[in-house]
Every structure is written in C-alpha cells, then in structure tokens.
mmCIF file of C-alpha atoms and ligand atoms in Angstrom:
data_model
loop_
_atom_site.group_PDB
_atom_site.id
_atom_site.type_symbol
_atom_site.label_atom_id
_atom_site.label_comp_id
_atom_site.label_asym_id
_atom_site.label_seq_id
_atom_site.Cartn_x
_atom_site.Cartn_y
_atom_site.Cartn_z
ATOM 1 C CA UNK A 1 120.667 93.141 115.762
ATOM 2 C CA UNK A 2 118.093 92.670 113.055
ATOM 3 C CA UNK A 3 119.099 92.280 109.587
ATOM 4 C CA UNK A 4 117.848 95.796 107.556
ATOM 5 C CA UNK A 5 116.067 94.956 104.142
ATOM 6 C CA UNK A 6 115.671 97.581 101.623
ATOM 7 C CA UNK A 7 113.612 97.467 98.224
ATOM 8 C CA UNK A 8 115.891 96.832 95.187
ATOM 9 C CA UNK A 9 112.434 95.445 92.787
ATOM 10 C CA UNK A 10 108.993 95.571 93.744
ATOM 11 C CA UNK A 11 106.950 92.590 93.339
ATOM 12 C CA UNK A 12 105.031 94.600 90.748
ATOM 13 C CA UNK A 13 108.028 95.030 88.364
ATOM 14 C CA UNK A 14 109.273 91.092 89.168
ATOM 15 C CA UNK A 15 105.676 90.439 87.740
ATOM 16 C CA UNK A 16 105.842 92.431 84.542
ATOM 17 C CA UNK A 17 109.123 91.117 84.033
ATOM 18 C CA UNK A 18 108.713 87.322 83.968
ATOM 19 C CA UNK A 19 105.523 88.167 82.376
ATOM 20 C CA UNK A 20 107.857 89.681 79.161
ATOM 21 C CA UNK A 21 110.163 86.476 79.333
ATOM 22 C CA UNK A 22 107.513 84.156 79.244
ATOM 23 C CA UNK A 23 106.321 86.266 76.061
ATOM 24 C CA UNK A 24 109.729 86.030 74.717
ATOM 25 C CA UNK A 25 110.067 82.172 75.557
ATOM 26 C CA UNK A 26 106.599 81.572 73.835
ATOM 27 C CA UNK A 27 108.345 83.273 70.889
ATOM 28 C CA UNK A 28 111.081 81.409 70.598
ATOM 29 C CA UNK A 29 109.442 77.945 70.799
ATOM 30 C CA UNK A 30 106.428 78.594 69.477
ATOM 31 C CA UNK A 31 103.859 76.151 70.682
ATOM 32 C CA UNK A 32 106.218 73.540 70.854
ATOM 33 C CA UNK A 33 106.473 72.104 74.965
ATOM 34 C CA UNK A 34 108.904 73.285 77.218
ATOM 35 C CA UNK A 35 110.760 71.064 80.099
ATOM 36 C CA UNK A 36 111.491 73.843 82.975
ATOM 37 C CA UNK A 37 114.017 72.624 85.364
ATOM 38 C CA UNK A 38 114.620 74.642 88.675
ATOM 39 C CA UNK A 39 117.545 74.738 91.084
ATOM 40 C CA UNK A 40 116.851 74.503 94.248
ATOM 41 C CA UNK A 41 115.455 76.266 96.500
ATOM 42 C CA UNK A 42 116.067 79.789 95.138
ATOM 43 C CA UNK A 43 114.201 79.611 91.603
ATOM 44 C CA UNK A 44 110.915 78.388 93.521
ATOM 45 C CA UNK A 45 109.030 81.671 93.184
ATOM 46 C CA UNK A 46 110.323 82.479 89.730
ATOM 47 C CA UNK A 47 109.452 79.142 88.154
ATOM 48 C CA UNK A 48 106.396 79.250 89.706
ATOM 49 C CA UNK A 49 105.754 82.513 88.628
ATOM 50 C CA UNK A 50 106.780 82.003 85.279
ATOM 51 C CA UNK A 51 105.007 78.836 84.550
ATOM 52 C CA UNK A 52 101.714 80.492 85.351
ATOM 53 C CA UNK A 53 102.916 82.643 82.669
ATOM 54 C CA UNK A 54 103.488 80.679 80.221
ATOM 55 C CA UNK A 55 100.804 79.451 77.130
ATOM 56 C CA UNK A 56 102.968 76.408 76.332
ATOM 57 C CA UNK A 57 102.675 73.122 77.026
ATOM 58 C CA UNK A 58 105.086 73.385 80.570
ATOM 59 C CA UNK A 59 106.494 70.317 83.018
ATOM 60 C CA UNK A 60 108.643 70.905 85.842
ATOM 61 C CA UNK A 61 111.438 69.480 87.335
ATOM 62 C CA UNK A 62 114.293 70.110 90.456
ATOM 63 C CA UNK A 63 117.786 69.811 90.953
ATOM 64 C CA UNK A 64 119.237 71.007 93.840
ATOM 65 C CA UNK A 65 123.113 71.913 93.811
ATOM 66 C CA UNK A 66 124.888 73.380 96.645
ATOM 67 C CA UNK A 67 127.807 75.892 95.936
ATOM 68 C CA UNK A 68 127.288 78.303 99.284
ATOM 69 C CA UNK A 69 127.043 77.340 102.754
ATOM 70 C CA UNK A 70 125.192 79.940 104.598
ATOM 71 C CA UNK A 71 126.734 83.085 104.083
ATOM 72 C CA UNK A 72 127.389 85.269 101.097
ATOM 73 C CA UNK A 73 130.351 83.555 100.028
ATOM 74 C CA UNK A 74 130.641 81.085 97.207
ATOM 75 C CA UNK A 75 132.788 78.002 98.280
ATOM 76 C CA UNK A 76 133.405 77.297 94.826
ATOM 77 C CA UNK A 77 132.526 73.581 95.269
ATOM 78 C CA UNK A 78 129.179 72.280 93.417
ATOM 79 C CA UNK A 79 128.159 69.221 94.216
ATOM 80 C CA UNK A 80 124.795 67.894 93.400
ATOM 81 C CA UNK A 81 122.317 66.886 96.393
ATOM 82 C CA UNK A 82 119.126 66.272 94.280
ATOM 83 C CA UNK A 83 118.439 65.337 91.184
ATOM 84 C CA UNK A 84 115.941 65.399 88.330
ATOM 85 C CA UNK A 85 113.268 62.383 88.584
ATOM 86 C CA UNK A 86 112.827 62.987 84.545
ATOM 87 C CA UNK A 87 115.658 62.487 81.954
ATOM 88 C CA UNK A 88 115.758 65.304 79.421
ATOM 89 C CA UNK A 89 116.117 63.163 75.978
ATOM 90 C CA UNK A 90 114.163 64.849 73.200
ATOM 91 C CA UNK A 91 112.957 67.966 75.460
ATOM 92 C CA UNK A 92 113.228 71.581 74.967
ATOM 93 C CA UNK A 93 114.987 72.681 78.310
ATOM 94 C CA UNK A 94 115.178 75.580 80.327
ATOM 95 C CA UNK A 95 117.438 76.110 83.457
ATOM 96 C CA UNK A 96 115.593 78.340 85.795
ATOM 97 C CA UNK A 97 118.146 79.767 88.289
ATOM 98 C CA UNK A 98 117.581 82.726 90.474
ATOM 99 C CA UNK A 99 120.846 84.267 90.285
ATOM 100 C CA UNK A 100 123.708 84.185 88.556
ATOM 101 C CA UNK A 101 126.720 85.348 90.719
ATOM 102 C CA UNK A 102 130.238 83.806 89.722
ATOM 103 C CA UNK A 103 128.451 81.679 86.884
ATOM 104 C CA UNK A 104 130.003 78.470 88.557
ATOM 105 C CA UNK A 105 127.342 76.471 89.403
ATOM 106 C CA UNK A 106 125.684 77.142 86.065
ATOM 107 C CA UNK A 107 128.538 76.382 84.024
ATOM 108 C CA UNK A 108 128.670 72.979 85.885
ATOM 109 C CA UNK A 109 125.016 72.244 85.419
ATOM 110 C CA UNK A 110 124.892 73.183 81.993
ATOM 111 C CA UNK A 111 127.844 70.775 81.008
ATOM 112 C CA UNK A 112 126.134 68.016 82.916
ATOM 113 C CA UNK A 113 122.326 68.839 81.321
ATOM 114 C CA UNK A 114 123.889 68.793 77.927
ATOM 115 C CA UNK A 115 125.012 65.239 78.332
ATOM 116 C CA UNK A 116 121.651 64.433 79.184
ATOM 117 C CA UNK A 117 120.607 64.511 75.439
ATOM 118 C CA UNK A 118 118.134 67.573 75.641
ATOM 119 C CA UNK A 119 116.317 68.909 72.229
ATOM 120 C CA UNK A 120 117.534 71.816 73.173
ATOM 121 C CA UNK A 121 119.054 73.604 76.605
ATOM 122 C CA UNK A 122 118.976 77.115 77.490
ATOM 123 C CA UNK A 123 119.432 79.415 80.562
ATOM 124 C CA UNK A 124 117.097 81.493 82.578
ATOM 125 C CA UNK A 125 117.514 83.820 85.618
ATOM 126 C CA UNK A 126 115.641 86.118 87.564
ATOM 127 C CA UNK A 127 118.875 87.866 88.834
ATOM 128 C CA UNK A 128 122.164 88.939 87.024
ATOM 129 C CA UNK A 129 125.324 90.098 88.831
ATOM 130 C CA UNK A 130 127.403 90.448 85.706
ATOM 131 C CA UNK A 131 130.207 92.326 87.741
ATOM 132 C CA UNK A 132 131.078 89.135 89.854
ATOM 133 C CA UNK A 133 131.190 86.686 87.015
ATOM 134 C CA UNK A 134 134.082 84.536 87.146
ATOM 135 C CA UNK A 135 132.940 81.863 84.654
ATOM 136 C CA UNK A 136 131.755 83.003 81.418
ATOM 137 C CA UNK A 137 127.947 81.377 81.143
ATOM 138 C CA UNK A 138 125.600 82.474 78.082
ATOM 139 C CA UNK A 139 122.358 83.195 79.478
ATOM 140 C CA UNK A 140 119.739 83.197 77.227
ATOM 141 C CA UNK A 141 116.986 85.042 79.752
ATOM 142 C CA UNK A 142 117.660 87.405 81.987
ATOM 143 C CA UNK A 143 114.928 89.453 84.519
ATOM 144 C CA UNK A 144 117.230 91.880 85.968
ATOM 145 C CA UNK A 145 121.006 92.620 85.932
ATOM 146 C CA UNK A 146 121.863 93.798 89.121
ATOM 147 C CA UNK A 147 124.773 95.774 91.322
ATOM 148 C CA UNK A 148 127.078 93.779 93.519
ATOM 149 C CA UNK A 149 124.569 94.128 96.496
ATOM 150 C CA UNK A 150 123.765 90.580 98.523
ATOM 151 C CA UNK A 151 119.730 90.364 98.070
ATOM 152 C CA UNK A 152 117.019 88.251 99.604
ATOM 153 C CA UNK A 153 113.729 87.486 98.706
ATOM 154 C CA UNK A 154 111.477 86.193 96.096
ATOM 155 C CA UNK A 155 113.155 82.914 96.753
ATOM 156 C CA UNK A 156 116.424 84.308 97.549
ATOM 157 C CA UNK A 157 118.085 83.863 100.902
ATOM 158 C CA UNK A 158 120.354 84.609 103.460
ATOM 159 C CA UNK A 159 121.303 82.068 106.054
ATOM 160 C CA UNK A 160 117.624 80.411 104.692
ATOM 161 C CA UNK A 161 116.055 83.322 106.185
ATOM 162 C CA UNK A 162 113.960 86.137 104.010
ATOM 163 C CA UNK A 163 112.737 83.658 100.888
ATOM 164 C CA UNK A 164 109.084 84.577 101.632
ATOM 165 C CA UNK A 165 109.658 88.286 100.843
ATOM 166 C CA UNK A 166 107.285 89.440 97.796
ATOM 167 C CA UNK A 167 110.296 91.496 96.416
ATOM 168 C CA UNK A 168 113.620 91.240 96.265
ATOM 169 C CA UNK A 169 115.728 93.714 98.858
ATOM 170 C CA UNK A 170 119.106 94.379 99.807
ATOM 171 C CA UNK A 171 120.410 93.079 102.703
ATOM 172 C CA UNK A 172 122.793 94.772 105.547
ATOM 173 C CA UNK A 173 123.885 91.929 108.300
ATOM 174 C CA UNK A 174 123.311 93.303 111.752
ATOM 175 C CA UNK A 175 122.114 96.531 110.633
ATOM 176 C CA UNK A 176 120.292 98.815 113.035
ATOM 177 C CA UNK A 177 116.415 98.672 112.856
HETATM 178 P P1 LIG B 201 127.219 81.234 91.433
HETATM 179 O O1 LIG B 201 127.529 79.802 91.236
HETATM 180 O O2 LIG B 201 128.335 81.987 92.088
HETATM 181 O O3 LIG B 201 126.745 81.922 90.165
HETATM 182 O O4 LIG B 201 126.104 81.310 92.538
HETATM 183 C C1 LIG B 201 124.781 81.309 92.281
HETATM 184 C C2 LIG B 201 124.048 80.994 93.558
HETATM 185 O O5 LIG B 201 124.579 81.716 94.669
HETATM 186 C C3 LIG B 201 122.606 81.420 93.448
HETATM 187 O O6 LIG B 201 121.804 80.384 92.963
HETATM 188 C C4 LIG B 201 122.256 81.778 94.869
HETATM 189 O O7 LIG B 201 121.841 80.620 95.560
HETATM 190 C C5 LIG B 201 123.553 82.248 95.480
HETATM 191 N N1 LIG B 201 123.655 83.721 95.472
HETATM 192 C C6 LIG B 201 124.489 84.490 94.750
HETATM 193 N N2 LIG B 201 124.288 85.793 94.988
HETATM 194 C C7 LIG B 201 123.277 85.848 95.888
HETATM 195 C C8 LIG B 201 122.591 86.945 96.522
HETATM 196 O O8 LIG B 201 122.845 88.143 96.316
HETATM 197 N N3 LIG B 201 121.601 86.592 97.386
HETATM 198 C C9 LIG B 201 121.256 85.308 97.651
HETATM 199 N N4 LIG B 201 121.868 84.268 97.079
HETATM 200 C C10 LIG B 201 122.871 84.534 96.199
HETATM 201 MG MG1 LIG B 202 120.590 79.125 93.902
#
C-alpha cells in the first residue's frame, strides 16, 4: 500500500520563512562571516536554501550523525559517521539541523562543536517538535514548531524515501491511496 502524504507547509511558506531567519541571522552578526555546518542528509534543502539567503560572507560544511535507523523511532544512540573537513577555531557557527525531535543528537553535537574552539556556536532548525523533547537543547533559530506528526520532505525522510518533496507533509505508513 502506498504511503499517503498530506501538506503540513507549502514550499511557499518554507521560503518566506528561511528567508526571515536569514534576515534575523544577518542581524545578529552583522557582516561579520558565518561557518554553516549541516547534518546530514536532512538539512540539505534548508542549508541550501538558506545560504542563498543569506548577504554574509557564508562557507559550508557536513557532519553526518546517525541516531534513527529507518523508521520513526529514535534509537537513542548517536554516533558520528562523517565528519567536518574544516575545524571551527575562530568561526562564527551555525548548526543547521532539520528537525529537532528528542533534542539528543543535538545536545551531543553541540557538546562536541563547542570543544572545537568556535567564535561562537548556535543552533538552527527548520522543524521543531517541542512536545517530544527529551533533552533540553537551546535553539537559537527555529522555522516552524510543529505537532507530533512524522513528516517527510524538504530533506526529510522516511525509510530515505520522500526527501525530494518541495514541502514538507505528513506521513501515514501504508495508507490507502
Ligand atoms: P532527535 O535526536 O530525536 O532530536 O532526532 C532528530 C533527527 O531525527 C532529525 O534530524 C531527523 O533525522 C529525525 N526525525 C525526527 N523526527 C522526524 C520526522 O518527523 N520526520 C523525519 N525525520 C525525523
Ligand atoms: Mg537529521
């Protein structure tokens, strides 16, 4: 049975959004470069979407963590599978996740990144699922806080499946066409 999708946030209103954050980072470092580092693979389309934004001076960088295996569960195990190629000494930094679910794998990237020396370090989603959050992470930039719905798209997946979608929708498994 195919999976049924359903339109939480039009790409339109994704747009306008990470169009006000980048307005809001440009604020708050005003002209001063910023070091955007995105976790893999979710915060693809965001990053990219919010670089373009952005009048700053921008380079970009990847880690890739894995806390999920392929369904909508979090393990609750982070471990990290790719690095940065750049060290972060002396660099304004911003984490760009997707979504922030239980906060884990945040709260262990952010104590690792701070380590790392960074001017400064700060947070930014796309997606917030405040109502599942079982460690406390301060995000400093947030596109959306969302219900406790499982959503796809935009760079957000299920079972790697549905990261292409221009929006992000809510996803029933095995739901009638
Ligand atoms: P956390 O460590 O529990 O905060 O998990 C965050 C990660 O779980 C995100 O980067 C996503 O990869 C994944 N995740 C959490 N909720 C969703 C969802 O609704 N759709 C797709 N992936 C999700
Ligand atoms: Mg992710």
């Amino acid at each position: 049975m195919a999976d049924k999708i359903s339109v939480l946030i039009p790409e339109e209103k994704l747009c306008e959004r990470i169009r006000e954050i980048a307005r809001q980072i440009e604020e708050d470092f005003q002209g001063e470069p910023v070091h955007l580092i995105g976790i893999l693979k979710g915060s693809v389309f965001f990053l990219c979407e919010l670089a373009k934004s952005l009048s700053l001076p921008v380079t970009i960088d990847f880690i890739q963590v894995s806390s999920y295996g392929d369904g909508m569960k979090s393990s609750g195990v982070v471990r990290i599978s790719k690095d940065t190629d750049e060290g972060l000494v002396g660099k304004n930094t911003i984490v760009v996740e997707d979504i922030v679910d239980s906060g884990r794998t945040l709260s262990y990237l952010l104590k690792l990144l701070k380590e790392r020396k960074p001017k400064s370090l700060k947070l930014c989603t796309l997606l917030d699922k405040p109502s599942r959050r079982v460690v406390d992470v301060d995000v400093d930039y947030v596109g959306f806080q969302i219900p406790d719905k499982f959503v796809v798209g935009f760079g957000l997946d299920f079972a790697q499946k549905y990261r292409n979608l221009p929006y992000i929708g809510v996803v029933e498994p095995g739901g009638t066409e």
